[in-house]
PDB file of C-alpha atoms in Angstrom:
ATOM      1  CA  UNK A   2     -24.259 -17.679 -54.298  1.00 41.00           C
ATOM      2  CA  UNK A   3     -23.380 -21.206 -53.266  1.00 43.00           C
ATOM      3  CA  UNK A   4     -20.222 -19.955 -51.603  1.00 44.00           C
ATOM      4  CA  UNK A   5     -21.922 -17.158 -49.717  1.00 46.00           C
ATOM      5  CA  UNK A   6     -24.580 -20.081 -48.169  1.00 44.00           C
ATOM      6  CA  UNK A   7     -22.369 -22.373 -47.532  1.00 45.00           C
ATOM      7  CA  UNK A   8     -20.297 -19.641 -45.028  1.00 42.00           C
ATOM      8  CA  UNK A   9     -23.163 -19.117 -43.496  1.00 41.00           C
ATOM      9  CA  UNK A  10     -23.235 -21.748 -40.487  1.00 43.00           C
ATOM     10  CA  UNK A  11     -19.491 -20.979 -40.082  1.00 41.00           C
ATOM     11  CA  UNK A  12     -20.268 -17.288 -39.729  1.00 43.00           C
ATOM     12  CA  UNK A  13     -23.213 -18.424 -37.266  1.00 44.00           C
ATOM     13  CA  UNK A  14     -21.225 -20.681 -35.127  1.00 43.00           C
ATOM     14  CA  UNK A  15     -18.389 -18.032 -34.345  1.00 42.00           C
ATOM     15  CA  UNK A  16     -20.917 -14.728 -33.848  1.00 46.00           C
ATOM     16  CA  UNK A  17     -22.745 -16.905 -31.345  1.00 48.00           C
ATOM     17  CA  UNK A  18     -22.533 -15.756 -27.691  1.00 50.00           C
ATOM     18  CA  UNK A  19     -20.180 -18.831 -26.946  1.00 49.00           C
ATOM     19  CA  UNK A  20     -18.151 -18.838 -29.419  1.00 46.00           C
ATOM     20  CA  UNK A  21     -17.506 -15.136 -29.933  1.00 46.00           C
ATOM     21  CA  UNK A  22     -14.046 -14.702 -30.117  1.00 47.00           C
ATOM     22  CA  UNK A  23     -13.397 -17.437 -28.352  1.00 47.00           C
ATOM     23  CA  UNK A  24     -10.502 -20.167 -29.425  1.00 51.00           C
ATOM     24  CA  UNK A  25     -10.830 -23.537 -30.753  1.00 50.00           C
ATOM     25  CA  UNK A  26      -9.574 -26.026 -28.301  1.00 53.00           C
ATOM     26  CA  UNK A  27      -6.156 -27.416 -29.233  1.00 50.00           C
ATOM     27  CA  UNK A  28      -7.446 -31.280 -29.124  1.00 50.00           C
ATOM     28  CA  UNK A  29     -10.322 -30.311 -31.829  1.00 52.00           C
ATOM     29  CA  UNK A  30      -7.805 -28.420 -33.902  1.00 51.00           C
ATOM     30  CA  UNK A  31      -6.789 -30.658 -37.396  1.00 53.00           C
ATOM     31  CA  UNK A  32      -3.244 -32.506 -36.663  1.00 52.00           C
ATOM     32  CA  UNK A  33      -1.440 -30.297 -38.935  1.00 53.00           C
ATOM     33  CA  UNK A  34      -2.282 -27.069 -36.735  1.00 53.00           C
ATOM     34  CA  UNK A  35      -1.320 -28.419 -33.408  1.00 53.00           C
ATOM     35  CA  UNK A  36       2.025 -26.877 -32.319  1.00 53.00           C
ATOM     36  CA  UNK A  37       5.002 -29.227 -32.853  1.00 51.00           C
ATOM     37  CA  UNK A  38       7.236 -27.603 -30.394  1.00 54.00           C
ATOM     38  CA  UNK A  39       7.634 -27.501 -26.774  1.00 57.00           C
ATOM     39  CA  UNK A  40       8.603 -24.475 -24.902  1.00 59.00           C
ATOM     40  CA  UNK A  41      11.038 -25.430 -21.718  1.00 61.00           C
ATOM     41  CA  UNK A  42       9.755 -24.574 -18.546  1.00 61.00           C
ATOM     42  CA  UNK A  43      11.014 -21.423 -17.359  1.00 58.00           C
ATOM     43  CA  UNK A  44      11.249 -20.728 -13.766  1.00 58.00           C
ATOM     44  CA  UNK A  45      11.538 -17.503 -12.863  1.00 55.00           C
ATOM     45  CA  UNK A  46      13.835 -16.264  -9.831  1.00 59.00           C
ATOM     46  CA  UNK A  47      13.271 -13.524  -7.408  1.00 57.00           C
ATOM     47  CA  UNK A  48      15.918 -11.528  -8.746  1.00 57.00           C
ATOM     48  CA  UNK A  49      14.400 -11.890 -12.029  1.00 55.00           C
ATOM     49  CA  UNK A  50      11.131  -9.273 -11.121  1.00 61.00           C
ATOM     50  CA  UNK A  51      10.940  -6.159 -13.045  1.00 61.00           C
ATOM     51  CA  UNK A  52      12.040  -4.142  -9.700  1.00 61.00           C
ATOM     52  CA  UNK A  53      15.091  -5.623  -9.849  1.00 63.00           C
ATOM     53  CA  UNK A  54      15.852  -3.897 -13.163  1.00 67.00           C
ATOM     54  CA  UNK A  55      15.482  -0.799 -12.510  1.00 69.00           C
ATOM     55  CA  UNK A  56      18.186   1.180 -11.445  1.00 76.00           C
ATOM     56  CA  UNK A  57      18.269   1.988  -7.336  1.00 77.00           C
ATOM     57  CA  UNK A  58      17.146   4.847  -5.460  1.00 79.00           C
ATOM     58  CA  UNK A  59      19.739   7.559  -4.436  1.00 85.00           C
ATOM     59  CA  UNK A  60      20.412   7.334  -0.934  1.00 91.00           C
ATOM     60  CA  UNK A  61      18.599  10.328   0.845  1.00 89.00           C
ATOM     61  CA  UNK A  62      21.151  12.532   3.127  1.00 90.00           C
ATOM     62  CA  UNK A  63      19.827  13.109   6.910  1.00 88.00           C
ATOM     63  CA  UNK A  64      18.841  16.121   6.173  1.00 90.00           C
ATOM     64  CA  UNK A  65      16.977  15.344   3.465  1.00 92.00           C
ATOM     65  CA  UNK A  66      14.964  12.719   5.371  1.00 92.00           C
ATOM     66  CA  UNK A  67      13.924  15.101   7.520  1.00 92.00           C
ATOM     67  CA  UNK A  68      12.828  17.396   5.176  1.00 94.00           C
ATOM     68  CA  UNK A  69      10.686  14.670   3.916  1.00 95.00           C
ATOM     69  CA  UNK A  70       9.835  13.845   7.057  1.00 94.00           C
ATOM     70  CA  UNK A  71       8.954  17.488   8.299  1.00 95.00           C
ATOM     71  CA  UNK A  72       6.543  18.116   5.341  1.00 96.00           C
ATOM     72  CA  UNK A  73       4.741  14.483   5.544  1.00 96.00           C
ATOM     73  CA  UNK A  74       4.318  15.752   9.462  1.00 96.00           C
ATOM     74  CA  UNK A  75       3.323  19.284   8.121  1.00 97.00           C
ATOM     75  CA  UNK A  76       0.777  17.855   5.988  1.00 97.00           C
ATOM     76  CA  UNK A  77      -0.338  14.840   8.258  1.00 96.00           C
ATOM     77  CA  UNK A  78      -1.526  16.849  10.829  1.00 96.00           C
ATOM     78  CA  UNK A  79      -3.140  19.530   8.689  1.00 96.00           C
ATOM     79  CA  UNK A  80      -5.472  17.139   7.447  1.00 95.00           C
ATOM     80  CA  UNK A  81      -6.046  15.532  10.438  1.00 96.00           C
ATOM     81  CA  UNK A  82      -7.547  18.680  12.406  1.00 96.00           C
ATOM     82  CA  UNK A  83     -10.920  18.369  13.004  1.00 94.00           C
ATOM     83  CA  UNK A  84     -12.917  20.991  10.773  1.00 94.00           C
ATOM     84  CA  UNK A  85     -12.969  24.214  13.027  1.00 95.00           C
ATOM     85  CA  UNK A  86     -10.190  22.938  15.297  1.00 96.00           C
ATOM     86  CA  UNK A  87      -7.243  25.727  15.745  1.00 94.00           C
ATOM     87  CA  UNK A  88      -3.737  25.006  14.640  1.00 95.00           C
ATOM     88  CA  UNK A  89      -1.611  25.131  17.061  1.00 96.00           C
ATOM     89  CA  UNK A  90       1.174  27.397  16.567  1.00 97.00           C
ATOM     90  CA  UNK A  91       4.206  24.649  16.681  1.00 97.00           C
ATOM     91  CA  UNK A  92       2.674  23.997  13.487  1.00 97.00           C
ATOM     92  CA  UNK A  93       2.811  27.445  11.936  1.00 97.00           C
ATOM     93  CA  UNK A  94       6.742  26.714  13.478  1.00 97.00           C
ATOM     94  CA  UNK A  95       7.324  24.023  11.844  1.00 97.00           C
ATOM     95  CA  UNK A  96       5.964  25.275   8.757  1.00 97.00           C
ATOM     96  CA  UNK A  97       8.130  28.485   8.407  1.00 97.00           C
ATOM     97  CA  UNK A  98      11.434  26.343   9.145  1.00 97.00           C
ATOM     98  CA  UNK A  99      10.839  24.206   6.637  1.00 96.00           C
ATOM     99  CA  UNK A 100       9.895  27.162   4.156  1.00 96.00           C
ATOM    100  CA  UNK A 101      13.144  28.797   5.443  1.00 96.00           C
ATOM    101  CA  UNK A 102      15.195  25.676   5.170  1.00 94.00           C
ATOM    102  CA  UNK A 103      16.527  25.160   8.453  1.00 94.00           C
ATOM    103  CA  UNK A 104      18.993  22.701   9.392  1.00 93.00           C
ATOM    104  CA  UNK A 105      18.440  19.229  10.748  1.00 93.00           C
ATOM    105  CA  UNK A 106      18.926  20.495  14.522  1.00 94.00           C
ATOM    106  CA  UNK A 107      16.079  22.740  14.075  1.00 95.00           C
ATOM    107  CA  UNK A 108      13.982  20.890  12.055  1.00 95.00           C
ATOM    108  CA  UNK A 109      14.532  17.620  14.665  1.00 96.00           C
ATOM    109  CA  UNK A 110      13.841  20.483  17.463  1.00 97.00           C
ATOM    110  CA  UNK A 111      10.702  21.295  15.828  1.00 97.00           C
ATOM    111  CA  UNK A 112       9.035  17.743  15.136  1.00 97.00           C
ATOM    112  CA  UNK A 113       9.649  16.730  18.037  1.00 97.00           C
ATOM    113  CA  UNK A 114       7.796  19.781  20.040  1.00 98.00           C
ATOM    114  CA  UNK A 115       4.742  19.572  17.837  1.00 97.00           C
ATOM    115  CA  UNK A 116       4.628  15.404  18.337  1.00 97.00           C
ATOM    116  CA  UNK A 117       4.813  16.617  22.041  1.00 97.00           C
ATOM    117  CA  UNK A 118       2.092  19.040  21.358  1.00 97.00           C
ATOM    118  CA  UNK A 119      -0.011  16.740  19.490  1.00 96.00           C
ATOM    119  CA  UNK A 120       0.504  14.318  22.145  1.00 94.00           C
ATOM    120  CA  UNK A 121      -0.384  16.452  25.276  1.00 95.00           C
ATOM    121  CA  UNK A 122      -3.378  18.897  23.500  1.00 95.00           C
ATOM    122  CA  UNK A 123      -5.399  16.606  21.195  1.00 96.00           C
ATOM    123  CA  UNK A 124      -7.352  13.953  21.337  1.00 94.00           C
ATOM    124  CA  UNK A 125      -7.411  11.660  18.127  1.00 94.00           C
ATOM    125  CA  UNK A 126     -10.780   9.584  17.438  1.00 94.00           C
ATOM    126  CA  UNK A 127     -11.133   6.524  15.509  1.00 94.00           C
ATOM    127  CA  UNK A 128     -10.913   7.849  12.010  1.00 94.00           C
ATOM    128  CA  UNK A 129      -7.383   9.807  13.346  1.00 93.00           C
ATOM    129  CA  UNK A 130      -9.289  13.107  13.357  1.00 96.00           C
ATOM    130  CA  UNK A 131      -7.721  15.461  16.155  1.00 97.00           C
ATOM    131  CA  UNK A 132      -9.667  17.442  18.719  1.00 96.00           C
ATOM    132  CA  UNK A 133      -8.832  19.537  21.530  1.00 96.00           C
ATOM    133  CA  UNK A 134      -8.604  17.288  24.707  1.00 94.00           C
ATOM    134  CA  UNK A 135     -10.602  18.609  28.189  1.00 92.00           C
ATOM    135  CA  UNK A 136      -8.188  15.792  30.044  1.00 91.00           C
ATOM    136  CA  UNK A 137      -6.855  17.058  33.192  1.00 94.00           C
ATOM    137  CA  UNK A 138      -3.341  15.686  33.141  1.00 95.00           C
ATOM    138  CA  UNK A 139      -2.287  16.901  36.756  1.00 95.00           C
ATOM    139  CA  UNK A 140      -5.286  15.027  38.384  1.00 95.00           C
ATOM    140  CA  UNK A 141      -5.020  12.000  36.617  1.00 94.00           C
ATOM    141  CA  UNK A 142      -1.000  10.685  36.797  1.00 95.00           C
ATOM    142  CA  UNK A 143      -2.229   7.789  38.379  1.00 94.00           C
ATOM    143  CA  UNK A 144      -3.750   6.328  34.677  1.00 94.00           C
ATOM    144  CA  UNK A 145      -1.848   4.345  32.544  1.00 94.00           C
ATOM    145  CA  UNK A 146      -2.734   5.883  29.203  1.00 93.00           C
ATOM    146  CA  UNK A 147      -1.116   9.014  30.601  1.00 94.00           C
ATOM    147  CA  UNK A 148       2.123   7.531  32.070  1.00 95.00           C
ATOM    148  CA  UNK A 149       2.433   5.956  28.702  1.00 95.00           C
ATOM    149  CA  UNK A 150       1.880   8.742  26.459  1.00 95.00           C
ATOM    150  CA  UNK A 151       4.716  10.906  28.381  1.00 96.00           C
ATOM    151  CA  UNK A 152       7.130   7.779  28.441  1.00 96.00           C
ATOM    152  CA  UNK A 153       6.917   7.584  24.622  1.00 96.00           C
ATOM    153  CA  UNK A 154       7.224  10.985  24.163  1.00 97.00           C
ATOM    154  CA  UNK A 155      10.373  11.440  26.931  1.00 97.00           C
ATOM    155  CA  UNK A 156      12.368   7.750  25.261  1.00 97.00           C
ATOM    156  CA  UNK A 157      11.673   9.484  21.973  1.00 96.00           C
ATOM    157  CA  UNK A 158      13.367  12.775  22.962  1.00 97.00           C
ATOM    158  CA  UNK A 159      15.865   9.990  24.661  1.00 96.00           C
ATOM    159  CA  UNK A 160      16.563   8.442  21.316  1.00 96.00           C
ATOM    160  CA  UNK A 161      17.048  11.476  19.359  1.00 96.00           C
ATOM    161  CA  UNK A 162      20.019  12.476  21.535  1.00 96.00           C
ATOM    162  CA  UNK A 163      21.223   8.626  20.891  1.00 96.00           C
ATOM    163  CA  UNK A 164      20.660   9.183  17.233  1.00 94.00           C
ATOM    164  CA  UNK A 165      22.941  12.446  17.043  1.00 94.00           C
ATOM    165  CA  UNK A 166      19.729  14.289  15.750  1.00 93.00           C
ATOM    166  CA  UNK A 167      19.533  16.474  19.127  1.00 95.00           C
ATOM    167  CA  UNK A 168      21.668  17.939  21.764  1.00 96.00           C
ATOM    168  CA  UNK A 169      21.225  16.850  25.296  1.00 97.00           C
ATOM    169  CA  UNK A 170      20.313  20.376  26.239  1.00 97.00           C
ATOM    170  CA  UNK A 171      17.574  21.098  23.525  1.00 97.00           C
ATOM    171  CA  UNK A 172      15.871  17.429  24.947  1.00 97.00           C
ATOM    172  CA  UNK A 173      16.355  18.675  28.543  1.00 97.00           C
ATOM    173  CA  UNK A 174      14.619  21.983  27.711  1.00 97.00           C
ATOM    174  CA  UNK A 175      12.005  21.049  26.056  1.00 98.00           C
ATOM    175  CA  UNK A 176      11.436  17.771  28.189  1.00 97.00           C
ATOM    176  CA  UNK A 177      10.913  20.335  31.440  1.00 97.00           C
ATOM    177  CA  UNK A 178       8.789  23.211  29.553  1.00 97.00           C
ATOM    178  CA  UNK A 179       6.293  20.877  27.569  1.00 97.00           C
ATOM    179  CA  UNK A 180       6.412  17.343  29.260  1.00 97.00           C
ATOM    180  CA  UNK A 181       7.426  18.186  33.639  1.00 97.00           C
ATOM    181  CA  UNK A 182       5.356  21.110  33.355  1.00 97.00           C
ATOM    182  CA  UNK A 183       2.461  19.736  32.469  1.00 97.00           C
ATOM    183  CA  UNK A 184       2.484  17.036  35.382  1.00 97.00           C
ATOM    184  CA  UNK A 185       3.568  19.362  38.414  1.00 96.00           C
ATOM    185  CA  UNK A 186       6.197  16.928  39.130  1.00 97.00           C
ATOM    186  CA  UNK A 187       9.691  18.136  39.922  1.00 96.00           C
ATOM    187  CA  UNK A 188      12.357  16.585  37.504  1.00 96.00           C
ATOM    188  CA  UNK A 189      13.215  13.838  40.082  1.00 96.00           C
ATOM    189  CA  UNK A 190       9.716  13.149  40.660  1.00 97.00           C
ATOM    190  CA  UNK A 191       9.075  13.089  36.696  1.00 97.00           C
ATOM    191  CA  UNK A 192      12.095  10.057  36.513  1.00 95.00           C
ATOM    192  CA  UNK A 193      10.579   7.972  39.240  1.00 96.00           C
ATOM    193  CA  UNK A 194       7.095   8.140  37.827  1.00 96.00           C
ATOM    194  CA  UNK A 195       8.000   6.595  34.920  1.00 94.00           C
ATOM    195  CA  UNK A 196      10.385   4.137  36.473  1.00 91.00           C
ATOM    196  CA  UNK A 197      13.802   5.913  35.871  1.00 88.00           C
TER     197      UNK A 197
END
């Protein structure tokens, strides 16, 4: 009975709120249960992170890049139609040449007339929803949002060819049908617009 009284205050002192599970400092620890070793200090290198350990990622072919990158496009702008808005069918194109497993011409032929697409028929809000735009591109060459949009878009198709991911022709083609079209310009008068 002694023994079970005399545990008592020991019991207390650990179940309290600020001592509950909580370890004795090392200075108020007896002499004999202080650690008598030191550990070295270890510094630890950049090369030394778990990353590092694990074994590399294969290197993707082309064609498998674009694969990725056709269905992260696919899937991008599916989710980014407003609710009601209409696909539009470049999409549905895109879609079934993936499904089909076209080659990398086609798919690059593809992505790049559905960026047009987005680009030209949609306008995207803060949030990145897209909605069908009302701009009037023909009467308004003269703003600087729209000279810039169709200068990305026609270096892009420019750097594809550069790349080796499109023929000259297929960027020609669809550089006139979706891009000169749409501004009423001639081809000539489509270079010097945007400073070329």
């Amino acid at each position: 009975m002694m023994i079970g009284t005399a545990l008592l205050p020991l019991a207390a002192f650990f179940l309290t709120p600020a001592h509950a599970f909580a370890p004795t400092p090392l200075s108020k620890r007896p002499a004999a249960a202080q650690p008598c070793f030191v550990r070295p200090l270890v510094v630890l290198q950049m090369s030394d992170d778990f990353g590092s350990l694990m074994p590399a990622k294969p290197e993707m072919t082309r064609k498998e890049k674009l694969e990725e990158s056709s269905d992260q496009f696919i899937y991008n702008f599916q989710i980014s139609l407003g609710e009601g808005v209409e696909e539009p069918p470049e999409l549905e194109t895109l879609r079934v040449a993936r499904a089909k497993g076209a080659d990398s011409p086609e798919l690059t032929i593809r992505i790049y007339e559905l960026m047009i697409e987005q680009g030209m028929r949609y306008d995207k809000d803060e949030a990145g929803i897209l909605t069908p735009t009302d701009f009037d591109i023909k009467n308004n060459l003269d703003v600087s949002e729209v000279q810039a949009e169709f200068a990305y878009l026609y270096k892009y198709g420019i750097g594809l060819i550069k790349r080796g991911l499109m023929a000259e022709s297929d960027v020609k083609k669809i550089v006139v049908e979706r891009l000169i079209e749409r501004t009423g310009l001639t081809p000539e008068e489509f270079d010097k617009w945007l400073g070329y």
